[in-house]
Amino acid sequence: MAEELYIPDHTSKEELYNSLIPQIKGLTSIESDLIANLSNTCAVLKTAFDHLWIGFYLVKEDELVLGPFQGPIACTRIKPGKGVCGTTWSEKKTYVVEDVEAFPGHIACSSASKSEIVVPVIKNDVVVAVLDIDSDTLSTFDTIDQNYLEELCDYLSKFF
């Protein structure tokens, strides 16, 4: 896949994921560097879906630290149990948030964010990072996103 990305036109979300995930796997299989692979993963997802913000927070000791991302500037550090990212980290499970204003303790890095999905990256039963995707519309994410992004994060865990 080198530097080319194929994004099918007029396709369902599921078909789009089915096209993108093999391309991400192909792109990352030729590179062993974690940051390079997370960066390109963000670029692929941002190009395909054009969500407000797509990025990774990496576990560094007792907090999540901003990693590779695409979108506006972001919060740089998040404590466990704080906001959607910190809750995903501490509870080791994906959160799909239809309306971020309704999530207790939501951290508003951007006032434009309306809905969010956060998926843990788990290696050896330990969360090593989270994938955070924000949308500027309500109820953007669903179980289709959850299933495919969990598959993607499971794959990416091998680079940690």
N, CA, C and O atoms as a DFTB+ gen file, in Angstrom:
640 C
 N C O
     1  1       0.815      -1.194       0.000
     2  2       0.000       0.000       0.000
     3  2       0.861       1.260       0.000
     4  3       0.320       2.326      -0.295
     5  1       2.070       1.226       0.287
     6  2       3.003       2.356       0.295
     7  2       2.327       3.647       0.742
     8  3       1.976       3.787       1.914
     9  1       2.140       4.596      -0.182
    10  2       1.523       5.869       0.202
    11  2       0.157       6.084      -0.432
    12  3      -0.325       7.216      -0.467
    13  1      -0.467       5.051      -0.923
    14  2      -1.769       5.209      -1.547
    15  2      -2.852       4.594      -0.679
    16  3      -2.671       3.536      -0.077
    17  1      -3.975       5.280      -0.631
    18  2      -5.108       4.821       0.154
    19  2      -6.318       4.764      -0.763
    20  3      -6.649       5.742      -1.434
    21  1      -6.971       3.615      -0.787
    22  2      -8.181       3.469      -1.586
    23  2      -9.385       3.638      -0.673
    24  3      -9.565       2.874       0.275
    25  1     -10.207       4.637      -0.959
    26  2     -11.438       4.866      -0.208
    27  2     -12.602       4.723      -1.182
    28  3     -12.792       5.571      -2.054
    29  1     -13.382       3.649      -1.037
    30  2     -14.503       3.448      -1.963
    31  2     -15.562       4.540      -1.805
    32  3     -15.845       4.987      -0.693
    33  1     -16.137       4.961      -2.921
    34  2     -17.207       5.967      -2.912
    35  2     -18.552       5.311      -2.627
    36  3     -18.778       4.146      -2.954
    37  1     -19.432       6.081      -2.014
    38  2     -20.827       5.668      -1.826
    39  2     -20.935       4.256      -1.248
    40  3     -21.554       3.372      -1.841
    41  1     -20.345       4.072      -0.125
    42  2     -20.344       2.755       0.501
    43  2     -20.851       2.871       1.928
    44  3     -20.873       3.962       2.496
    45  1     -21.252       1.766       2.499
    46  2     -21.704       1.773       3.886
    47  2     -20.501       1.893       4.817
    48  3     -19.360       1.671       4.412
    49  1     -20.772       2.243       6.051
    50  2     -19.715       2.337       7.054
    51  2     -18.995       1.002       7.196
    52  3     -17.768       0.957       7.289
    53  1     -19.764      -0.085       7.213
    54  2     -19.174      -1.413       7.357
    55  2     -18.262      -1.749       6.175
    56  3     -17.169      -2.284       6.360
    57  1     -18.714      -1.438       4.979
    58  2     -17.887      -1.691       3.792
    59  2     -16.621      -0.840       3.807
    60  3     -15.560      -1.277       3.362
    61  1     -16.748       0.376       4.325
    62  2     -15.580       1.248       4.416
    63  2     -14.546       0.669       5.375
    64  3     -13.358       0.626       5.057
    65  1     -14.992       0.224       6.545
    66  2     -14.061      -0.428       7.480
    67  2     -13.443      -1.675       6.849
    68  3     -12.246      -1.923       6.997
    69  1     -14.260      -2.456       6.149
    70  2     -13.739      -3.672       5.503
    71  2     -12.680      -3.350       4.457
    72  3     -11.810      -4.177       4.184
    73  1     -12.741      -2.180       3.879
    74  2     -11.714      -1.746       2.932
    75  2     -10.488      -1.177       3.651
    76  3      -9.353      -1.429       3.246
    77  1     -10.722      -0.414       4.714
    78  2      -9.627       0.302       5.382
    79  2      -8.742      -0.569       6.256
    80  3      -7.520      -0.426       6.236
    81  1      -9.342      -1.467       7.022
    82  2      -8.538      -2.233       7.986
    83  2      -7.456      -3.058       7.296
    84  3      -6.320      -3.047       7.769
    85  1      -7.738      -3.766       6.215
    86  2      -6.634      -4.467       5.536
    87  2      -5.560      -3.503       5.015
    88  3      -4.377      -3.843       4.995
    89  1      -5.969      -2.317       4.600
    90  2      -4.987      -1.338       4.131
    91  2      -4.107      -0.847       5.278
    92  3      -2.898      -0.686       5.114
    93  1      -4.718      -0.609       6.439
    94  2      -3.930      -0.207       7.612
    95  2      -2.970      -1.321       7.995
    96  3      -1.806      -1.065       8.302
    97  1      -3.454      -2.554       7.978
    98  2      -2.578      -3.688       8.312
    99  2      -1.428      -3.793       7.319
   100  3      -0.292      -4.053       7.715
   101  1      -1.705      -3.596       6.043
   102  2      -0.651      -3.645       5.039
   103  2       0.370      -2.537       5.233
   104  3       1.575      -2.766       5.127
   105  1      -0.113      -1.348       5.515
   106  2       0.760      -0.200       5.721
   107  2       1.652      -0.378       6.945
   108  3       2.845      -0.080       6.902
   109  1       1.068      -0.862       8.029
   110  2       1.831      -0.990       9.275
   111  2       2.696      -2.244       9.311
   112  3       3.633      -2.323      10.106
   113  1       2.400      -3.215       8.472
   114  2       3.193      -4.453       8.489
   115  2       4.611      -4.241       7.977
   116  3       5.492      -5.056       8.248
   117  1       4.844      -3.161       7.244
   118  2       6.183      -2.898       6.709
   119  2       6.968      -1.926       7.581
   120  3       8.072      -1.520       7.218
   121  1       6.404      -1.550       8.732
   122  2       7.047      -0.597       9.633
   123  2       6.922      -1.107      11.060
   124  3       5.843      -1.534      11.471
   125  1       8.002      -1.069      11.813
   126  2       7.964      -1.567      13.187
   127  2       7.838      -0.451      14.226
   128  3       7.598      -0.735      15.400
   129  1       7.995       0.803      13.822
   130  2       7.969       1.899      14.785
   131  2       6.540       2.217      15.228
   132  3       5.655       2.433      14.400
   133  1       6.333       2.242      16.528
   134  2       5.016       2.482      17.108
   135  2       4.439       3.822      16.665
   136  3       3.311       3.878      16.177
   137  1       5.192       4.888      16.829
   138  2       4.676       6.224      16.528
   139  2       4.337       6.358      15.042
   140  3       3.313       6.944      14.691
   141  1       5.178       5.827      14.184
   142  2       4.892       5.872      12.743
   143  2       3.587       5.149      12.434
   144  3       2.773       5.646      11.656
   145  1       3.385       3.989      13.032
   146  2       2.179       3.205      12.755
   147  2       0.923       3.846      13.329
   148  3      -0.123       3.837      12.681
   149  1       1.011       4.398      14.528
   150  2      -0.154       5.080      15.093
   151  2      -0.471       6.341      14.292
   152  3      -1.639       6.670      14.083
   153  1       0.561       7.040      13.848
   154  2       0.360       8.257      13.046
   155  2      -0.345       7.944      11.737
   156  3      -1.305       8.621      11.369
   157  1       0.122       6.928      11.038
   158  2      -0.518       6.570       9.769
   159  2      -1.927       6.028       9.969
   160  3      -2.799       6.243       9.128
   161  1      -2.154       5.329      11.072
   162  2      -3.508       4.859      11.374
   163  2      -4.449       6.047      11.539
   164  3      -5.556       6.044      11.001
   165  1      -4.012       7.059      12.279
   166  2      -4.828       8.270      12.441
   167  2      -5.092       8.937      11.099
   168  3      -6.210       9.375      10.827
   169  1      -4.067       9.013      10.267
   170  2      -4.214       9.658       8.958
   171  2      -5.223       8.921       8.085
   172  3      -6.042       9.550       7.416
   173  1      -5.167       7.594       8.089
   174  2      -6.114       6.803       7.296
   175  2      -7.541       7.044       7.786
   176  3      -8.440       7.301       6.986
   177  1      -7.745       6.959       9.098
   178  2      -9.094       7.135       9.645
   179  2      -9.618       8.552       9.413
   180  3     -10.791       8.737       9.090
   181  1      -8.755       9.541       9.576
   182  2      -9.165      10.938       9.360
   183  2      -9.524      11.171       7.890
   184  3     -10.525      11.821       7.587
   185  1      -8.712      10.643       6.991
   186  2      -8.974      10.799       5.559
   187  2     -10.290      10.132       5.163
   188  3     -11.063      10.685       4.380
   189  1     -10.536       8.952       5.702
   190  2     -11.722       8.186       5.319
   191  2     -13.007       8.730       5.931
   192  3     -14.033       8.814       5.256
   193  1     -12.951       9.099       7.209
   194  2     -14.180       9.472       7.912
   195  2     -14.319      10.973       8.157
   196  3     -15.430      11.468       8.350
   197  1     -13.217      11.686       8.152
   198  2     -13.204      13.129       8.400
   199  2     -13.902      13.518       9.703
   200  3     -14.611      14.523       9.758
   201  1     -13.699      12.718      10.748
   202  2     -14.215      13.090      12.064
   203  2     -13.432      14.289      12.588
   204  3     -12.352      14.599      12.087
   205  1     -13.972      14.952      13.583
   206  2     -13.354      16.145      14.158
   207  2     -11.937      15.873      14.656
   208  3     -11.018      16.642      14.374
   209  1     -11.762      14.782      15.395
   210  2     -10.468      14.497      16.027
   211  2     -10.289      12.985      16.118
   212  3     -11.208      12.262      16.503
   213  1      -9.107      12.523      15.763
   214  2      -8.768      11.103      15.851
   215  2      -7.358      11.013      16.396
   216  3      -6.435      11.599      15.831
   217  1      -7.181      10.284      17.491
   218  2      -5.832      10.171      18.024
   219  2      -5.699       9.129      19.106
   220  3      -6.667       8.506      19.541
   221  1      -4.464       8.967      19.521
   222  2      -4.121       8.018      20.569
   223  2      -3.605       8.753      21.795
   224  3      -2.897       9.754      21.688
   225  1      -3.970       8.240      22.948
   226  2      -3.337       8.622      24.208
   227  2      -2.584       7.395      24.689
   228  3      -3.143       6.300      24.746
   229  1      -1.321       7.578      25.035
   230  2      -0.463       6.479      25.454
   231  2      -0.334       6.471      26.967
   232  3      -0.204       7.527      27.587
   233  1      -0.368       5.287      27.565
   234  2      -0.193       5.166      29.009
   235  2       1.276       5.414      29.337
   236  3       2.163       4.723      28.836
   237  1       1.515       6.406      30.183
   238  2       2.857       6.734      30.675
   239  2       2.742       6.852      32.187
   240  3       2.237       7.843      32.716
   241  1       3.225       5.813      32.874
   242  2       3.150       5.736      34.333
   243  2       1.703       5.855      34.799
   244  3       0.914       4.935      34.586
   245  1       1.337       6.980      35.436
   246  2       0.010       7.079      36.049
   247  2      -0.944       7.999      35.289
   248  3      -1.896       8.522      35.869
   249  1      -0.693       8.198      33.999
   250  2      -1.588       9.048      33.222
   251  2      -1.528       8.692      31.745
   252  3      -0.607       8.019      31.281
   253  1      -2.532       9.160      31.024
   254  2      -2.532       9.058      29.567
   255  2      -1.877      10.318      29.020
   256  3      -2.186      11.427      29.456
   257  1      -0.970      10.141      28.060
   258  2      -0.271      11.272      27.456
   259  2      -0.596      11.297      25.963
   260  3      -0.590      10.263      25.295
   261  1      -0.873      12.474      25.463
   262  2      -1.218      12.647      24.058
   263  2      -0.163      12.033      23.153
   264  3       1.035      12.270      23.310
   265  1      -0.639      11.237      22.201
   266  2       0.229      10.626      21.202
   267  2      -0.144      11.140      19.826
   268  3      -0.678      12.243      19.702
   269  1       0.127      10.362      18.792
   270  2      -0.194      10.784      17.427
   271  2      -1.692      11.062      17.269
   272  3      -2.538      10.333      17.786
   273  1      -1.991      12.145      16.535
   274  2      -3.395      12.489      16.308
   275  2      -3.543      13.311      15.045
   276  3      -2.565      13.798      14.477
   277  1      -4.799      13.456      14.613
   278  2      -5.186      14.318      13.497
   279  2      -6.370      15.145      13.975
   280  3      -7.366      14.596      14.445
   281  1      -6.263      16.462      13.856
   282  2      -7.344      17.342      14.275
   283  2      -6.824      18.527      15.045
   284  3      -5.619      18.779      15.066
   285  1      -7.739      19.274      15.693
   286  2      -7.332      20.448      16.462
   287  2      -6.468      20.059      17.671
   288  3      -6.408      18.892      18.060
   289  1      -5.802      21.065      18.252
   290  2      -4.981      20.801      19.435
   291  2      -5.823      20.104      20.497
   292  3      -7.048      20.229      20.519
   293  1      -5.144      19.364      21.378
   294  2      -5.870      18.494      22.311
   295  2      -5.296      18.574      23.717
   296  3      -4.193      19.077      23.931
   297  1      -6.063      18.070      24.659
   298  2      -5.572      17.912      26.024
   299  2      -4.345      17.005      25.975
   300  3      -4.316      16.040      25.212
   301  1      -3.339      17.309      26.782
   302  2      -2.104      16.534      26.693
   303  2      -2.001      15.418      27.720
   304  3      -1.314      14.427      27.474
   305  1      -2.663      15.552      28.865
   306  2      -2.557      14.531      29.909
   307  2      -3.921      14.282      30.551
   308  3      -4.678      15.215      30.819
   309  1      -4.212      13.014      30.788
   310  2      -5.495      12.623      31.377
   311  2      -5.236      11.581      32.458
   312  3      -4.500      10.617      32.246
   313  1      -5.842      11.786      33.604
   314  2      -5.699      10.862      34.737
   315  2      -6.676       9.693      34.592
   316  3      -7.700       9.819      33.921
   317  1      -6.361       8.555      35.221
   318  2      -7.279       7.412      35.159
   319  2      -8.647       7.778      35.740
   320  3      -8.743       8.459      36.761
   321  1      -9.690       7.315      35.073
   322  2     -11.046       7.554      35.546
   323  2     -11.595       8.924      35.203
   324  3     -12.743       9.219      35.534
   325  1     -10.816       9.766      34.552
   326  2     -11.263      11.120      34.206
   327  2     -11.689      11.173      32.739
   328  3     -10.949      10.747      31.852
   329  1     -12.870      11.691      32.500
   330  2     -13.378      11.796      31.141
   331  2     -13.594      10.431      30.504
   332  3     -13.471       9.398      31.162
   333  1     -13.914      10.439      29.234
   334  2     -14.177       9.189      28.525
   335  2     -12.883       8.394      28.360
   336  3     -12.879       7.174      28.528
   337  1     -11.786       9.078      28.033
   338  2     -10.505       8.372      27.839
   339  2     -10.016       7.731      29.132
   340  3      -9.643       6.558      29.143
   341  1     -10.016       8.493      30.213
   342  2      -9.552       7.957      31.491
   343  2     -10.440       6.840      32.013
   344  3      -9.956       5.907      32.654
   345  1     -11.744       6.931      31.740
   346  2     -12.678       5.880      32.149
   347  2     -12.456       4.616      31.322
   348  3     -12.471       3.508      31.858
   349  1     -12.252       4.782      30.031
   350  2     -11.941       3.632      29.168
   351  2     -10.685       2.935      29.658
   352  3     -10.639       1.706      29.723
   353  1      -9.667       3.708      30.003
   354  2      -8.408       3.157      30.508
   355  2      -8.639       2.382      31.800
   356  3      -8.223       1.229      31.912
   357  1      -9.295       3.000      32.770
   358  2      -9.441       2.352      34.076
   359  2     -10.395       1.160      34.047
   360  3     -10.234       0.220      34.826
   361  1     -11.383       1.192      33.157
   362  2     -12.361       0.099      33.104
   363  2     -12.061      -0.932      32.016
   364  3     -12.742      -1.953      31.925
   365  1     -11.038      -0.667      31.186
   366  2     -10.601      -1.609      30.146
   367  2     -11.729      -2.013      29.204
   368  3     -11.844      -3.174      28.812
   369  1     -12.564      -1.027      28.845
   370  2     -13.641      -1.330      27.904
   371  2     -13.941      -0.112      27.043
   372  3     -13.667       1.025      27.425
   373  1     -14.504      -0.375      25.883
   374  2     -14.859       0.670      24.926
   375  2     -16.067       1.458      25.424
   376  3     -17.006       0.902      25.995
   377  1     -16.015       2.760      25.192
   378  2     -17.154       3.626      25.468
   379  2     -17.608       4.292      24.182
   380  3     -16.817       4.921      23.478
   381  1     -18.891       4.145      23.885
   382  2     -19.529       4.851      22.780
   383  2     -20.446       5.885      23.422
   384  3     -21.403       5.533      24.112
   385  1     -20.152       7.154      23.192
   386  2     -20.891       8.235      23.843
   387  2     -21.653       9.020      22.776
   388  3     -21.055       9.707      21.946
   389  1     -22.978       8.908      22.812
   390  2     -23.813       9.575      21.811
   391  2     -23.818      11.087      21.974
   392  3     -23.881      11.825      20.990
   393  1     -23.751      11.549      23.235
   394  2     -23.757      12.984      23.541
   395  2     -22.761      13.223      24.667
   396  3     -23.012      12.847      25.812
   397  1     -21.637      13.845      24.348
   398  2     -20.583      14.014      25.356
   399  2     -21.030      14.876      26.529
   400  3     -20.502      14.737      27.633
   401  1     -21.999      15.766      26.305
   402  2     -22.499      16.603      27.402
   403  2     -23.192      15.762      28.471
   404  3     -23.285      16.183      29.624
   405  1     -23.675      14.591      28.103
   406  2     -24.376      13.714      29.040
   407  2     -23.432      12.763      29.769
   408  3     -23.868      12.036      30.663
   409  1     -22.148      12.751      29.409
   410  2     -21.192      11.843      30.053
   411  2     -20.639      12.521      31.302
   412  3     -20.028      13.586      31.206
   413  1     -20.848      11.915      32.480
   414  2     -20.366      12.534      33.720
   415  2     -18.844      12.721      33.700
   416  3     -18.092      11.776      33.464
   417  1     -18.412      13.952      33.951
   418  2     -16.982      14.223      34.016
   419  2     -16.301      14.339      32.668
   420  3     -15.075      14.269      32.588
   421  1     -17.070      14.515      31.611
   422  2     -16.475      14.650      30.270
   423  2     -15.452      15.788      30.266
   424  3     -15.707      16.863      30.808
   425  1     -14.302      15.542      29.656
   426  2     -13.263      16.559      29.512
   427  2     -13.438      17.189      28.136
   428  3     -13.267      16.524      27.115
   429  1     -13.776      18.455      28.116
   430  2     -14.041      19.137      26.843
   431  2     -12.756      19.737      26.287
   432  3     -12.450      20.904      26.534
   433  1     -12.009      18.941      25.538
   434  2     -10.812      19.466      24.866
   435  2     -11.219      20.386      23.728
   436  3     -10.482      21.310      23.383
   437  1     -12.385      20.141      23.142
   438  2     -12.912      20.994      22.074
   439  2     -14.413      21.162      22.272
   440  3     -15.136      20.183      22.458
   441  1     -14.868      22.390      22.231
   442  2     -16.307      22.644      22.381
   443  2     -17.095      22.142      21.171
   444  3     -18.318      22.021      21.232
   445  1     -16.404      21.852      20.085
   446  2     -17.071      21.343      18.880
   447  2     -17.421      19.862      18.979
   448  3     -18.234      19.366      18.199
   449  1     -16.819      19.157      19.926
   450  2     -17.062      17.717      20.067
   451  2     -18.471      17.460      20.593
   452  3     -18.883      18.036      21.600
   453  1     -19.202      16.592      19.902
   454  2     -20.580      16.266      20.289
   455  2     -20.755      14.795      20.662
   456  3     -21.543      14.473      21.551
   457  1     -20.033      13.907      19.998
   458  2     -20.085      12.479      20.329
   459  2     -18.681      11.913      20.236
   460  3     -17.785      12.520      19.649
   461  1     -18.503      10.724      20.833
   462  2     -17.140      10.203      20.975
   463  2     -17.159       8.686      21.107
   464  3     -18.109       8.102      21.628
   465  1     -16.095       8.067      20.626
   466  2     -15.842       6.655      20.899
   467  2     -14.399       6.550      21.366
   468  3     -13.501       7.147      20.773
   469  1     -14.185       5.794      22.425
   470  2     -12.836       5.556      22.936
   471  2     -12.660       4.053      23.109
   472  3     -13.461       3.389      23.767
   473  1     -11.591       3.528      22.501
   474  2     -11.324       2.090      22.474
   475  2      -9.974       1.822      23.127
   476  3      -8.981       2.448      22.758
   477  1      -9.919       0.903      24.092
   478  2      -8.618       0.597      24.698
   479  2      -7.753      -0.257      23.776
   480  3      -8.252      -1.106      23.037
   481  1      -6.460      -0.012      23.837
   482  2      -5.473      -0.879      23.189
   483  2      -4.884      -1.711      24.322
   484  3      -4.232      -1.173      25.217
   485  1      -5.113      -3.024      24.286
   486  2      -4.748      -3.901      25.397
   487  2      -3.678      -4.885      24.953
   488  3      -3.822      -5.572      23.942
   489  1      -2.598      -4.938      25.733
   490  2      -1.540      -5.917      25.480
   491  2      -1.265      -6.654      26.785
   492  3      -1.044      -6.033      27.824
   493  1      -1.280      -7.977      26.722
   494  2      -1.058      -8.807      27.917
   495  2      -1.977      -8.391      29.060
   496  3      -1.548      -8.294      30.209
   497  1      -3.235      -8.148      28.735
   498  2      -4.283      -7.796      29.690
   499  2      -4.064      -6.440      30.375
   500  3      -4.659      -6.175      31.420
   501  1      -3.222      -5.589      29.797
   502  2      -2.958      -4.258      30.343
   503  2      -3.257      -3.220      29.260
   504  3      -2.827      -3.370      28.116
   505  1      -3.989      -2.175      29.621
   506  2      -4.247      -1.096      28.667
   507  2      -2.951      -0.312      28.476
   508  3      -2.384       0.201      29.441
   509  1      -2.487      -0.221      27.234
   510  2      -1.246       0.492      26.916
   511  2      -1.523       1.821      26.210
   512  3      -0.643       2.677      26.121
   513  1      -2.742       1.985      25.714
   514  2      -3.137       3.214      25.023
   515  2      -4.647       3.190      24.833
   516  3      -5.301       2.173      25.065
   517  1      -5.183       4.316      24.411
   518  2      -6.579       4.363      23.982
   519  2      -6.648       5.101      22.655
   520  3      -5.903       6.050      22.413
   521  1      -7.555       4.649      21.802
   522  2      -7.876       5.345      20.557
   523  2      -9.116       6.182      20.836
   524  3     -10.151       5.656      21.245
   525  1      -9.006       7.481      20.613
   526  2     -10.085       8.423      20.894
   527  2     -10.521       9.063      19.578
   528  3      -9.697       9.604      18.840
   529  1     -11.817       8.997      19.290
   530  2     -12.347       9.628      18.081
   531  2     -13.538      10.494      18.475
   532  3     -14.490      10.019      19.095
   533  1     -13.471      11.766      18.106
   534  2     -14.533      12.724      18.400
   535  2     -15.210      13.156      17.107
   536  3     -14.570      13.291      16.065
   537  1     -16.520      13.369      17.198
   538  2     -17.298      13.862      16.062
   539  2     -17.974      15.171      16.443
   540  3     -18.276      15.407      17.613
   541  1     -18.208      16.013      15.457
   542  2     -18.910      17.263      15.714
   543  2     -20.424      17.129      15.519
   544  3     -21.141      18.128      15.459
   545  1     -20.900      15.889      15.422
   546  2     -22.339      15.635      15.377
   547  2     -22.712      14.612      16.449
   548  3     -21.892      13.776      16.831
   549  1     -23.933      14.683      16.920
   550  2     -24.417      13.750      17.939
   551  2     -24.594      12.348      17.350
   552  3     -24.863      12.192      16.159
   553  1     -24.439      11.351      18.190
   554  2     -24.753       9.949      17.860
   555  2     -24.071       9.456      16.587
   556  3     -24.681       8.743      15.790
   557  1     -22.829       9.826      16.399
   558  2     -22.093       9.416      15.198
   559  2     -21.690       7.951      15.243
   560  3     -21.697       7.272      14.216
   561  1     -21.340       7.461      16.424
   562  2     -20.719       6.144      16.546
   563  2     -21.714       5.092      17.016
   564  3     -22.660       5.391      17.744
   565  1     -21.481       3.853      16.585
   566  2     -22.381       2.754      16.923
   567  2     -21.589       1.461      17.077
   568  3     -20.360       1.475      17.145
   569  1     -22.307       0.348      17.131
   570  2     -21.628      -0.942      17.323
   571  2     -20.772      -1.329      16.123
   572  3     -19.812      -2.086      16.273
   573  1     -21.097      -0.832      14.950
   574  2     -20.237      -1.102      13.788
   575  2     -18.861      -0.492      14.028
   576  3     -17.841      -1.161      13.865
   577  1     -18.840       0.788      14.420
   578  2     -17.561       1.431      14.742
   579  2     -16.854       0.672      15.861
   580  3     -15.660       0.384      15.771
   581  1     -17.593       0.354      16.904
   582  2     -16.998      -0.332      18.049
   583  2     -16.338      -1.637      17.628
   584  3     -15.185      -1.889      17.979
   585  1     -17.045      -2.459      16.889
   586  2     -16.503      -3.768      16.505
   587  2     -15.244      -3.643      15.653
   588  3     -14.253      -4.328      15.904
   589  1     -15.280      -2.778      14.653
   590  2     -14.121      -2.645      13.765
   591  2     -12.949      -1.947      14.450
   592  3     -11.797      -2.325      14.239
   593  1     -13.232      -0.938      15.261
   594  2     -12.139      -0.248      15.948
   595  2     -11.520      -1.121      17.034
   596  3     -10.320      -1.020      17.291
   597  1     -12.315      -1.976      17.677
   598  2     -11.744      -2.933      18.633
   599  2     -10.838      -3.927      17.913
   600  3      -9.770      -4.275      18.417
   601  1     -11.262      -4.382      16.740
   602  2     -10.410      -5.271      15.938
   603  2      -9.100      -4.563      15.578
   604  3      -8.022      -5.150      15.676
   605  1      -9.203      -3.313      15.167
   606  2      -8.016      -2.542      14.797
   607  2      -7.083      -2.347      15.990
   608  3      -5.871      -2.520      15.860
   609  1      -7.630      -1.993      17.140
   610  2      -6.797      -1.776      18.330
   611  2      -6.161      -3.074      18.809
   612  3      -5.033      -3.070      19.300
   613  1      -6.873      -4.172      18.671
   614  2      -6.292      -5.473      19.005
   615  2      -5.080      -5.740      18.114
   616  3      -4.043      -6.200      18.592
   617  1      -5.211      -5.454      16.840
   618  2      -4.090      -5.616      15.908
   619  2      -2.929      -4.682      16.279
   620  3      -1.775      -5.110      16.305
   621  1      -3.228      -3.420      16.562
   622  2      -2.175      -2.443      16.857
   623  2      -1.425      -2.743      18.150
   624  3      -0.298      -2.283      18.331
   625  1      -2.035      -3.506      19.046
   626  2      -1.383      -3.807      20.334
   627  2      -0.043      -4.503      20.155
   628  3       0.814      -4.420      21.035
   629  1       0.153      -5.184      19.042
   630  2       1.412      -5.903      18.830
   631  2       2.599      -4.963      18.661
   632  3       3.744      -5.397      18.787
   633  1       2.355      -3.696      18.381
   634  2       3.444      -2.742      18.203
   635  2       3.922      -2.138      19.523
   636  3       4.918      -1.415      19.548
   637  1       3.225      -2.426      20.609
   638  2       3.605      -1.876      21.922
   639  2       4.576      -2.799      22.627
   640  3       5.008      -2.505      23.742
